[in-house]
């Protein structure tokens, strides 16, 4: 057996004014066939799991490109085509192959391509022919499309948000693909469109119970795999939205029945499932009313992990206006401010203009007289088991507020990103993090409480009013019951 592995992953916010060019990939991670010989990251770890499992069976492995970029706007067409064509060229050179396993996102769009995964999987299928097994692992925030299902043999989606199960799902995908390539199973896929758009945290009920039911259904009664694509709301593409995906063994009607039944169950819980958000003031009031700390407040609207600029100042300005004491916040992507702090050195006190530079979604810059408290170069923070780059980082303080500024735009995953600059969060009353949910795994152990605030910014939680132009069907919450219209 010969297995071909590759990875191409970014989440595209088509409303974001941040171009995703080739350097967005090289700045984050890009390897031309040797990713599994480097320290694992959240994308390459999937390839490493597939390689390890294949080699344990004595199978040959051919490894191609592995890359991911911090979410932003659409990929520049030439950059997407260069990355795609490198994978296709390597695949052509590796033929004949029995199995292709690829780490994708499912919400990747480029200029001229609303469904990069559908495009890539179709081209892979055209090279390998109808009999090879083509498997892809997708992010939970994917837009499942008919084009993906048409070209892939098996698709497996992360089940957890925060995404703590990427490695487990990679192992699931390998097992599904291995059973298929050795003829033990004949996987067939079906999906169901729930006609919903929103954010759903699997750490909370009733989503938690739904995910647990998905696990329980797998491996019984001819059901091989059960997935739920939550969709990525900030994408103006025709296939945006929540979908269930079921893989059955040889029985397409059974797959379709389970996908519909589960999808209707998820839809029926839509009001209870929808993630709840506070206003900034309500979140601060709630945090101050809680005994002890730190109370972690998520600034969900400026989550770079959803393509937001990561330098918005709406929450910072409100914290300053309210003179909130003993508060820390991060990460503000501001390479110019970091550079000034590096030049000034630890202990320097000077006026610094912070944030508000990327676009109108960032608000206005905030001018503070800061003291440089800590500097660190090439910092990483854990996302699951893997280090994620932050670039250089600086800790500055102004009165009773501590801020961490960085040079590589990324969301907050873990307290160690703050600690790298010397900033200890444990004695803080409030910690404001630019993230929607991925911070949860790292911060839950130190947080007295976790609150979600929806400020002004790039990632509006007002899902009924995101200005889509390409959806052809009704969807909740724009319409109370889109199945009735
Ligand atoms: Zn995701």
CSV table of C-alpha atoms and ligand atoms in Angstrom, one decimal:
chain,number,residue,atom,x,y,z
A,1,UNK,CA,0.0,0.0,0.0
A,2,UNK,CA,1.1,3.5,-0.7
A,3,UNK,CA,-0.3,6.5,1.3
A,4,UNK,CA,0.0,10.1,0.2
A,5,UNK,CA,-0.3,12.7,2.9
A,6,UNK,CA,-0.6,16.5,2.8
A,7,UNK,CA,-2.1,19.5,4.6
A,8,UNK,CA,-3.5,22.9,3.5
A,9,UNK,CA,-5.5,24.8,6.2
A,10,UNK,CA,-6.8,28.2,6.7
A,11,UNK,CA,-10.2,29.6,7.7
A,12,UNK,CA,-11.3,32.4,5.4
A,13,UNK,CA,-13.4,35.3,6.6
A,14,UNK,CA,-14.6,36.8,3.3
A,15,UNK,CA,-15.5,40.0,5.1
A,16,UNK,CA,-12.0,40.6,6.5
A,17,UNK,CA,-9.9,43.3,4.9
A,18,UNK,CA,-6.7,41.2,5.6
A,19,UNK,CA,-5.3,39.6,2.4
A,20,UNK,CA,-4.0,36.1,2.8
A,21,UNK,CA,-1.0,35.8,0.5
A,22,UNK,CA,1.8,33.2,0.3
A,23,UNK,CA,3.7,34.9,3.1
A,24,UNK,CA,0.7,34.4,5.5
A,25,UNK,CA,1.5,30.6,5.1
A,26,UNK,CA,5.3,30.9,5.3
A,27,UNK,CA,5.0,33.2,8.4
A,28,UNK,CA,2.8,30.6,10.2
A,29,UNK,CA,4.0,27.2,9.0
A,30,UNK,CA,5.0,25.8,5.6
A,31,UNK,CA,6.9,22.6,4.9
A,32,UNK,CA,7.6,21.0,1.5
A,33,UNK,CA,7.4,17.3,2.4
A,34,UNK,CA,9.2,17.3,5.8
A,35,UNK,CA,6.6,18.6,8.2
A,36,UNK,CA,6.5,15.3,10.1
A,37,UNK,CA,10.3,15.5,10.8
A,38,UNK,CA,9.8,18.9,12.5
A,39,UNK,CA,8.1,19.7,15.8
A,40,UNK,CA,4.4,18.9,15.4
A,41,UNK,CA,1.9,21.7,15.1
A,42,UNK,CA,-1.9,21.4,14.9
A,43,UNK,CA,-1.8,20.8,11.2
A,44,UNK,CA,1.3,18.6,10.8
A,45,UNK,CA,0.3,16.5,13.8
A,46,UNK,CA,-2.4,15.0,11.6
A,47,UNK,CA,0.2,14.0,9.0
A,48,UNK,CA,2.4,12.5,11.7
A,49,UNK,CA,-0.4,10.4,13.0
A,50,UNK,CA,-1.2,9.1,9.5
A,51,UNK,CA,2.5,8.4,8.8
A,52,UNK,CA,3.0,6.6,12.1
A,53,UNK,CA,-0.1,4.4,11.6
A,54,UNK,CA,0.8,3.6,8.0
A,55,UNK,CA,4.4,2.7,8.7
A,56,UNK,CA,3.3,0.5,11.6
A,57,UNK,CA,1.5,-1.5,8.9
A,58,UNK,CA,4.5,-1.6,6.7
A,59,UNK,CA,2.9,0.8,4.2
A,60,UNK,CA,4.9,3.3,2.1
A,61,UNK,CA,4.2,7.0,2.8
A,62,UNK,CA,4.7,9.9,0.5
A,63,UNK,CA,4.5,13.3,2.2
A,64,UNK,CA,3.8,16.5,0.3
A,65,UNK,CA,3.1,20.1,1.3
A,66,UNK,CA,1.9,20.9,4.8
A,67,UNK,CA,0.9,24.5,5.6
A,68,UNK,CA,-1.5,26.6,7.5
A,69,UNK,CA,-2.1,30.4,7.8
A,70,UNK,CA,-3.7,32.5,10.5
A,71,UNK,CA,-7.3,33.1,9.4
A,72,UNK,CA,-7.8,36.3,7.3
A,73,UNK,CA,-9.5,37.4,4.2
A,74,UNK,CA,-9.6,35.4,0.9
A,75,UNK,CA,-6.4,33.8,-0.2
A,76,UNK,CA,-4.8,35.6,-3.1
A,77,UNK,CA,-5.6,33.4,-6.2
A,78,UNK,CA,-2.0,32.9,-7.2
A,79,UNK,CA,-1.0,31.8,-3.7
A,80,UNK,CA,-3.8,29.3,-3.4
A,81,UNK,CA,-3.0,27.9,-6.9
A,82,UNK,CA,0.7,27.6,-6.1
A,83,UNK,CA,0.0,25.7,-2.8
A,84,UNK,CA,-2.7,23.5,-4.5
A,85,UNK,CA,-0.6,22.7,-7.5
A,86,UNK,CA,2.4,21.7,-5.4
A,87,UNK,CA,0.3,19.1,-3.8
A,88,UNK,CA,-1.1,17.9,-7.1
A,89,UNK,CA,2.3,17.8,-8.7
A,90,UNK,CA,3.7,15.7,-5.8
A,91,UNK,CA,0.7,13.4,-6.1
A,92,UNK,CA,1.1,12.9,-9.8
A,93,UNK,CA,4.8,12.0,-9.2
A,94,UNK,CA,3.8,9.6,-6.5
A,95,UNK,CA,1.3,7.6,-8.5
A,96,UNK,CA,0.0,5.0,-8.2
A,97,UNK,CA,-1.2,5.6,-4.7
A,98,UNK,CA,-3.9,3.6,-2.8
A,99,UNK,CA,-4.8,6.2,-0.3
A,100,UNK,CA,-4.7,10.0,0.1
A,101,UNK,CA,-5.1,11.6,3.5
A,102,UNK,CA,-5.2,15.4,3.7
A,103,UNK,CA,-5.6,17.9,6.5
A,104,UNK,CA,-7.9,20.6,5.4
A,105,UNK,CA,-10.2,23.2,7.0
A,106,UNK,CA,-13.4,23.2,5.1
A,107,UNK,CA,-13.9,27.0,5.1
A,108,UNK,CA,-11.0,28.0,2.9
A,109,UNK,CA,-11.8,30.4,0.1
A,110,UNK,CA,-9.6,32.2,-2.4
A,111,UNK,CA,-10.2,34.9,-5.0
A,112,UNK,CA,-12.3,33.1,-7.6
A,113,UNK,CA,-12.7,30.0,-5.3
A,114,UNK,CA,-15.6,29.8,-2.8
A,115,UNK,CA,-14.8,26.2,-2.0
A,116,UNK,CA,-11.1,25.5,-2.1
A,117,UNK,CA,-11.5,22.1,-0.5
A,118,UNK,CA,-14.1,21.0,-3.1
A,119,UNK,CA,-11.7,22.2,-5.9
A,120,UNK,CA,-8.7,20.5,-4.4
A,121,UNK,CA,-10.5,17.2,-3.7
A,122,UNK,CA,-11.9,17.1,-7.2
A,123,UNK,CA,-8.4,17.5,-8.7
A,124,UNK,CA,-7.0,14.8,-6.3
A,125,UNK,CA,-9.8,12.4,-7.4
A,126,UNK,CA,-9.1,13.1,-11.0
A,127,UNK,CA,-5.4,12.1,-10.5
A,128,UNK,CA,-5.9,9.0,-8.3
A,129,UNK,CA,-8.9,7.6,-10.1
A,130,UNK,CA,-12.2,6.2,-8.8
A,131,UNK,CA,-10.8,3.3,-6.7
A,132,UNK,CA,-8.3,5.0,-4.4
A,133,UNK,CA,-9.4,6.0,-1.0
A,134,UNK,CA,-9.4,9.8,-0.5
A,135,UNK,CA,-9.9,11.0,3.1
A,136,UNK,CA,-9.8,14.5,4.5
A,137,UNK,CA,-10.0,15.8,8.1
A,138,UNK,CA,-11.9,19.1,8.4
A,139,UNK,CA,-12.2,21.8,11.1
A,140,UNK,CA,-15.5,21.9,13.0
A,141,UNK,CA,-16.1,25.3,11.4
A,142,UNK,CA,-16.3,23.9,7.9
A,143,UNK,CA,-18.8,24.5,5.1
A,144,UNK,CA,-19.6,21.0,4.0
A,145,UNK,CA,-20.3,21.0,0.2
A,146,UNK,CA,-21.6,18.5,-2.3
A,147,UNK,CA,-18.3,18.9,-4.2
A,148,UNK,CA,-16.3,17.7,-1.1
A,149,UNK,CA,-18.6,14.7,-0.6
A,150,UNK,CA,-18.6,13.9,-4.3
A,151,UNK,CA,-14.8,13.6,-4.5
A,152,UNK,CA,-13.8,12.3,-1.1
A,153,UNK,CA,-14.3,8.7,0.2
A,154,UNK,CA,-14.4,9.7,3.8
A,155,UNK,CA,-14.5,13.1,5.6
A,156,UNK,CA,-14.1,13.4,9.4
A,157,UNK,CA,-14.7,16.7,11.2
A,158,UNK,CA,-13.4,17.7,14.7
A,159,UNK,CA,-16.1,17.2,17.2
A,160,UNK,CA,-14.9,19.5,20.0
A,161,UNK,CA,-14.9,23.3,20.3
A,162,UNK,CA,-12.3,24.2,21.6
A,163,UNK,CA,-10.7,21.8,19.1
A,164,UNK,CA,-9.1,19.4,21.6
A,165,UNK,CA,-9.6,16.3,19.5
A,166,UNK,CA,-7.7,17.0,16.3
A,167,UNK,CA,-5.4,14.1,16.9
A,168,UNK,CA,-8.2,11.7,17.8
A,169,UNK,CA,-10.1,12.6,14.7
A,170,UNK,CA,-6.9,12.0,12.6
A,171,UNK,CA,-6.7,8.5,14.1
A,172,UNK,CA,-10.4,8.0,13.3
A,173,UNK,CA,-9.9,9.1,9.7
A,174,UNK,CA,-6.9,6.7,9.3
A,175,UNK,CA,-8.9,3.8,10.6
A,176,UNK,CA,-11.9,4.5,8.3
A,177,UNK,CA,-9.6,4.9,5.3
A,178,UNK,CA,-7.6,1.8,6.2
A,179,UNK,CA,-10.7,-0.4,6.6
A,180,UNK,CA,-11.9,0.9,3.2
A,181,UNK,CA,-8.7,0.4,1.3
A,182,UNK,CA,-8.4,-3.1,2.6
A,183,UNK,CA,-12.0,-3.9,1.6
A,184,UNK,CA,-13.4,-4.5,5.1
A,185,UNK,CA,-15.9,-1.6,4.6
A,186,UNK,CA,-17.6,0.3,1.8
A,187,UNK,CA,-18.1,3.8,3.3
A,188,UNK,CA,-20.9,6.0,1.9
A,189,UNK,CA,-21.5,9.5,3.1
A,190,UNK,CA,-24.7,11.6,3.4
A,191,UNK,CA,-25.2,15.1,4.9
A,192,UNK,CA,-28.1,17.1,6.1
A,193,UNK,CA,-28.4,20.9,5.9
A,194,UNK,CA,-29.7,22.2,9.3
A,195,UNK,CA,-30.4,25.6,7.8
A,196,UNK,CA,-28.7,27.2,10.9
A,197,UNK,CA,-25.9,29.7,11.3
A,198,UNK,CA,-24.4,30.5,14.6
A,199,UNK,CA,-21.7,29.7,17.2
A,200,UNK,CA,-22.1,26.6,19.4
A,201,UNK,CA,-19.8,25.7,22.3
A,202,UNK,CA,-19.4,22.0,23.0
A,203,UNK,CA,-18.3,22.8,26.5
A,204,UNK,CA,-21.9,23.8,27.3
A,205,UNK,CA,-25.2,21.9,27.2
A,206,UNK,CA,-27.1,21.0,25.2
A,207,UNK,CA,-24.2,20.8,22.6
A,208,UNK,CA,-22.2,18.7,25.0
A,209,UNK,CA,-24.8,16.0,25.2
A,210,UNK,CA,-25.3,16.1,21.4
A,211,UNK,CA,-21.6,15.5,20.8
A,212,UNK,CA,-21.5,12.6,23.3
A,213,UNK,CA,-24.4,11.0,21.4
A,214,UNK,CA,-22.4,11.4,18.2
A,215,UNK,CA,-19.6,9.4,19.8
A,216,UNK,CA,-22.0,6.8,21.1
A,217,UNK,CA,-23.5,6.2,17.6
A,218,UNK,CA,-20.2,5.4,15.9
A,219,UNK,CA,-19.2,1.8,15.3
A,220,UNK,CA,-22.7,0.4,15.8
A,221,UNK,CA,-25.4,-0.7,13.4
A,222,UNK,CA,-23.4,-0.1,10.3
A,223,UNK,CA,-22.7,3.6,11.2
A,224,UNK,CA,-18.9,4.2,10.8
A,225,UNK,CA,-18.7,7.9,11.6
A,226,UNK,CA,-20.8,10.8,12.7
A,227,UNK,CA,-19.8,14.5,12.3
A,228,UNK,CA,-21.3,17.9,12.8
A,229,UNK,CA,-20.0,20.8,10.7
A,230,UNK,CA,-20.8,23.9,12.7
A,231,UNK,CA,-20.1,26.1,9.7
A,232,UNK,CA,-18.1,29.4,9.7
A,233,UNK,CA,-20.5,32.3,9.9
A,234,UNK,CA,-18.2,35.0,8.6
A,235,UNK,CA,-18.1,33.7,5.0
A,236,UNK,CA,-20.2,34.9,2.2
A,237,UNK,CA,-20.4,31.6,0.4
A,238,UNK,CA,-23.4,29.6,-0.8
A,239,UNK,CA,-22.7,26.6,1.5
A,240,UNK,CA,-22.3,28.5,4.8
A,241,UNK,CA,-24.2,26.9,7.7
A,242,UNK,CA,-24.6,23.9,10.0
A,243,UNK,CA,-24.6,20.4,8.5
A,244,UNK,CA,-24.6,16.8,9.8
A,245,UNK,CA,-22.5,14.2,8.1
A,246,UNK,CA,-22.9,10.5,8.5
A,247,UNK,CA,-20.8,7.7,7.0
A,248,UNK,CA,-22.4,4.3,6.8
A,249,UNK,CA,-21.1,1.0,5.6
A,250,UNK,CA,-22.5,0.4,2.1
A,251,UNK,CA,-26.0,1.8,2.9
A,252,UNK,CA,-26.5,5.3,1.6
A,253,UNK,CA,-30.1,5.4,2.7
A,254,UNK,CA,-29.1,4.6,6.3
A,255,UNK,CA,-26.4,7.3,6.2
A,256,UNK,CA,-29.0,9.8,4.9
A,257,UNK,CA,-31.6,8.7,7.5
A,258,UNK,CA,-29.2,9.2,10.4
A,259,UNK,CA,-27.9,12.5,9.0
A,260,UNK,CA,-31.5,13.8,8.8
A,261,UNK,CA,-32.5,12.5,12.2
A,262,UNK,CA,-29.5,14.0,13.9
A,263,UNK,CA,-29.8,17.2,11.9
A,264,UNK,CA,-33.4,17.7,12.9
A,265,UNK,CA,-32.6,17.0,16.5
A,266,UNK,CA,-29.8,19.6,16.5
A,267,UNK,CA,-32.2,22.1,14.7
A,268,UNK,CA,-34.9,21.5,17.3
A,269,UNK,CA,-32.5,22.6,20.1
A,270,UNK,CA,-31.4,25.8,18.2
A,271,UNK,CA,-32.5,28.4,20.7
A,272,UNK,CA,-30.8,26.5,23.6
A,273,UNK,CA,-27.8,25.7,21.5
A,274,UNK,CA,-26.9,29.3,20.5
A,275,UNK,CA,-23.9,30.6,22.3
A,276,UNK,CA,-24.8,33.5,24.7
A,277,UNK,CA,-22.9,36.8,24.7
A,278,UNK,CA,-22.9,39.7,27.2
A,279,UNK,CA,-22.2,43.4,26.3
A,280,UNK,CA,-18.8,44.6,27.4
A,281,UNK,CA,-20.3,46.5,30.3
A,282,UNK,CA,-22.4,43.6,31.4
A,283,UNK,CA,-19.4,41.3,31.3
A,284,UNK,CA,-17.3,43.8,33.4
A,285,UNK,CA,-20.1,44.2,35.9
A,286,UNK,CA,-20.5,40.5,36.2
A,287,UNK,CA,-16.8,40.0,36.6
A,288,UNK,CA,-16.5,42.6,39.3
A,289,UNK,CA,-19.5,41.0,41.1
A,290,UNK,CA,-17.7,37.6,41.3
A,291,UNK,CA,-15.5,37.0,44.4
A,292,UNK,CA,-11.8,36.5,43.6
A,293,UNK,CA,-10.3,36.0,40.2
A,294,UNK,CA,-9.1,35.9,37.6
A,295,UNK,CA,-12.4,36.2,35.7
A,296,UNK,CA,-11.6,35.6,32.0
A,297,UNK,CA,-13.6,37.7,29.5
A,298,UNK,CA,-13.5,36.6,25.9
A,299,UNK,CA,-13.4,39.5,23.4
A,300,UNK,CA,-15.0,37.3,20.8
A,301,UNK,CA,-15.4,40.0,18.1
A,302,UNK,CA,-11.7,40.5,17.7
A,303,UNK,CA,-10.6,36.8,17.5
A,304,UNK,CA,-7.8,36.6,14.9
A,305,UNK,CA,-8.7,32.9,14.7
A,306,UNK,CA,-11.8,34.0,12.8
A,307,UNK,CA,-10.0,36.4,10.6
A,308,UNK,CA,-10.3,39.5,12.9
A,309,UNK,CA,-7.5,42.0,13.0
A,310,UNK,CA,-6.4,41.3,16.6
A,311,UNK,CA,-5.7,45.0,17.3
A,312,UNK,CA,-9.2,46.3,18.1
A,313,UNK,CA,-9.5,48.7,21.0
A,314,UNK,CA,-13.2,48.7,21.8
A,315,UNK,CA,-12.9,46.7,24.9
A,316,UNK,CA,-9.6,48.3,26.0
A,317,UNK,CA,-11.1,51.8,25.7
A,318,UNK,CA,-14.1,50.8,27.8
A,319,UNK,CA,-11.8,49.3,30.5
A,320,UNK,CA,-9.8,52.5,30.6
A,321,UNK,CA,-13.0,54.7,30.7
A,322,UNK,CA,-14.3,52.7,33.6
A,323,UNK,CA,-10.9,52.7,35.3
A,324,UNK,CA,-11.2,48.9,35.9
A,325,UNK,CA,-8.4,47.9,38.3
A,326,UNK,CA,-6.0,45.0,38.1
A,327,UNK,CA,-6.8,43.9,34.6
A,328,UNK,CA,-4.7,42.2,31.9
A,329,UNK,CA,-5.5,41.9,28.2
A,330,UNK,CA,-4.0,40.4,25.1
A,331,UNK,CA,-2.8,39.8,22.5
A,332,UNK,CA,-2.7,43.1,20.6
A,333,UNK,CA,-1.1,42.5,17.2
A,334,UNK,CA,0.9,45.7,16.8
A,335,UNK,CA,4.4,45.1,15.3
A,336,UNK,CA,5.2,48.9,15.3
A,337,UNK,CA,4.5,49.2,19.0
A,338,UNK,CA,6.4,46.1,19.8
A,339,UNK,CA,9.4,47.5,17.9
A,340,UNK,CA,9.3,50.7,19.8
A,341,UNK,CA,9.2,48.8,23.1
A,342,UNK,CA,12.1,46.6,22.0
A,343,UNK,CA,14.1,49.8,21.2
A,344,UNK,CA,13.2,51.4,24.5
A,345,UNK,CA,14.0,48.4,26.6
A,346,UNK,CA,12.6,47.0,29.9
A,347,UNK,CA,12.0,49.7,32.4
A,348,UNK,CA,11.5,52.5,29.8
A,349,UNK,CA,8.4,54.7,30.3
A,350,UNK,CA,7.1,56.6,27.3
A,351,UNK,CA,3.9,57.4,25.3
A,352,UNK,CA,2.8,54.5,23.1
A,353,UNK,CA,0.0,54.3,20.5
A,354,UNK,CA,-1.6,50.9,20.7
A,355,UNK,CA,-3.8,49.1,18.3
A,356,UNK,CA,-6.6,50.4,16.1
A,357,UNK,CA,-4.4,50.3,12.9
A,358,UNK,CA,-5.7,47.5,10.7
A,359,UNK,CA,-9.1,48.7,9.6
A,360,UNK,CA,-12.3,50.3,10.8
A,361,UNK,CA,-13.0,47.0,12.5
A,362,UNK,CA,-10.2,47.8,14.9
A,363,UNK,CA,-11.6,51.1,16.2
A,364,UNK,CA,-9.2,54.0,17.0
A,365,UNK,CA,-5.7,53.6,18.4
A,366,UNK,CA,-5.4,54.1,22.2
A,367,UNK,CA,-2.6,56.4,23.4
A,368,UNK,CA,-1.1,55.5,26.8
A,369,UNK,CA,2.0,56.3,28.8
A,370,UNK,CA,3.4,52.8,29.3
A,371,UNK,CA,6.2,51.2,31.2
A,372,UNK,CA,7.9,48.3,29.4
A,373,UNK,CA,7.8,45.4,31.8
A,374,UNK,CA,9.0,42.4,29.8
A,375,UNK,CA,10.3,41.4,26.3
A,376,UNK,CA,10.4,38.0,24.7
A,377,UNK,CA,11.4,36.8,21.2
A,378,UNK,CA,9.9,34.1,19.0
A,379,UNK,CA,7.2,33.2,21.6
A,380,UNK,CA,4.9,30.2,21.2
A,381,UNK,CA,1.8,29.2,23.2
A,382,UNK,CA,0.2,25.8,23.2
A,383,UNK,CA,-2.9,25.1,21.0
A,384,UNK,CA,-3.8,21.7,22.3
A,385,UNK,CA,-0.4,19.8,22.5
A,386,UNK,CA,1.2,21.9,19.8
A,387,UNK,CA,3.1,25.2,20.0
A,388,UNK,CA,1.6,28.0,18.0
A,389,UNK,CA,3.7,31.1,17.0
A,390,UNK,CA,3.1,34.6,18.4
A,391,UNK,CA,6.2,36.3,17.1
A,392,UNK,CA,7.9,38.7,19.5
A,393,UNK,CA,5.9,39.8,22.5
A,394,UNK,CA,6.1,42.6,24.9
A,395,UNK,CA,4.4,43.3,28.3
A,396,UNK,CA,3.6,46.9,29.0
A,397,UNK,CA,1.7,48.4,31.9
A,398,UNK,CA,-0.2,51.6,32.2
A,399,UNK,CA,-1.7,52.3,35.6
A,400,UNK,CA,-3.6,49.3,36.7
A,401,UNK,CA,-3.8,47.6,33.2
A,402,UNK,CA,-1.3,45.2,31.8
A,403,UNK,CA,-1.2,44.5,28.0
A,404,UNK,CA,0.7,42.0,25.9
A,405,UNK,CA,1.5,43.1,22.4
A,406,UNK,CA,2.7,40.7,19.7
A,407,UNK,CA,4.1,40.8,16.1
A,408,UNK,CA,2.4,37.6,14.7
A,409,UNK,CA,-1.4,38.0,14.6
A,410,UNK,CA,-2.9,35.2,16.6
A,411,UNK,CA,-5.7,34.6,19.1
A,412,UNK,CA,-5.0,33.8,22.7
A,413,UNK,CA,-4.8,30.0,23.3
A,414,UNK,CA,-2.9,29.6,26.6
A,415,UNK,CA,-1.8,31.7,29.7
A,416,UNK,CA,1.8,30.7,28.8
A,417,UNK,CA,1.7,33.3,26.0
A,418,UNK,CA,1.4,36.0,28.7
A,419,UNK,CA,3.8,34.3,31.1
A,420,UNK,CA,6.5,34.3,28.4
A,421,UNK,CA,6.8,38.1,28.9
A,422,UNK,CA,6.9,37.7,32.6
A,423,UNK,CA,3.3,38.6,33.2
A,424,UNK,CA,1.6,36.4,35.8
A,425,UNK,CA,-2.2,36.3,35.4
A,426,UNK,CA,-3.0,34.4,38.6
A,427,UNK,CA,-3.4,37.5,40.8
A,428,UNK,CA,-5.4,39.5,38.2
A,429,UNK,CA,-9.0,40.3,38.8
A,430,UNK,CA,-10.0,40.4,35.1
A,431,UNK,CA,-8.2,38.9,32.1
A,432,UNK,CA,-9.5,39.9,28.7
A,433,UNK,CA,-8.5,37.6,25.8
A,434,UNK,CA,-8.9,38.0,22.1
A,435,UNK,CA,-10.5,34.6,21.3
A,436,UNK,CA,-13.9,33.1,20.8
A,437,UNK,CA,-13.5,29.7,22.5
A,438,UNK,CA,-10.1,28.1,21.9
A,439,UNK,CA,-8.7,29.9,25.0
A,440,UNK,CA,-11.1,27.8,27.1
A,441,UNK,CA,-9.0,24.7,27.4
A,442,UNK,CA,-5.9,26.6,28.5
A,443,UNK,CA,-7.6,29.1,30.8
A,444,UNK,CA,-10.3,27.0,32.5
A,445,UNK,CA,-7.7,25.6,35.0
A,446,UNK,CA,-6.8,29.2,36.2
A,447,UNK,CA,-10.1,31.0,35.7
A,448,UNK,CA,-12.5,31.8,38.5
A,449,UNK,CA,-15.2,32.2,35.9
A,450,UNK,CA,-15.3,32.6,32.1
A,451,UNK,CA,-17.6,35.2,30.4
A,452,UNK,CA,-18.1,35.9,26.7
A,453,UNK,CA,-18.5,39.5,25.6
A,454,UNK,CA,-19.6,40.6,22.2
A,455,UNK,CA,-18.1,44.0,21.5
A,456,UNK,CA,-18.0,46.0,18.3
A,457,UNK,CA,-15.5,44.4,15.8
A,458,UNK,CA,-15.0,42.1,13.0
A,459,UNK,CA,-16.8,39.0,14.2
A,460,UNK,CA,-20.3,40.1,14.9
A,461,UNK,CA,-22.4,37.7,16.9
A,462,UNK,CA,-25.6,39.2,15.3
A,463,UNK,CA,-25.9,36.2,13.0
A,464,UNK,CA,-29.3,37.3,11.6
A,465,UNK,CA,-27.7,40.4,10.1
A,466,UNK,CA,-24.5,39.2,8.6
A,467,UNK,CA,-24.7,40.6,5.0
A,468,UNK,CA,-24.7,37.3,3.0
A,469,UNK,CA,-25.4,37.5,-0.7
A,470,UNK,CA,-25.0,33.9,-1.9
A,471,UNK,CA,-27.2,31.7,0.3
A,472,UNK,CA,-30.0,30.3,-1.8
A,473,UNK,CA,-32.2,29.1,1.1
A,474,UNK,CA,-33.8,30.5,4.3
A,475,UNK,CA,-31.7,30.1,7.5
A,476,UNK,CA,-32.1,30.5,11.2
A,477,UNK,CA,-31.9,33.0,13.0
A,478,UNK,CA,-32.8,35.2,10.1
A,479,UNK,CA,-36.0,33.1,9.8
A,480,UNK,CA,-37.5,31.5,12.9
A,481,UNK,CA,-38.3,28.2,11.1
A,482,UNK,CA,-36.5,28.0,7.7
A,483,UNK,CA,-38.0,24.6,7.1
A,484,UNK,CA,-41.5,26.1,7.1
A,485,UNK,CA,-40.9,28.6,4.4
B,1,LIG,ZN1,-12.5,25.9,14.1
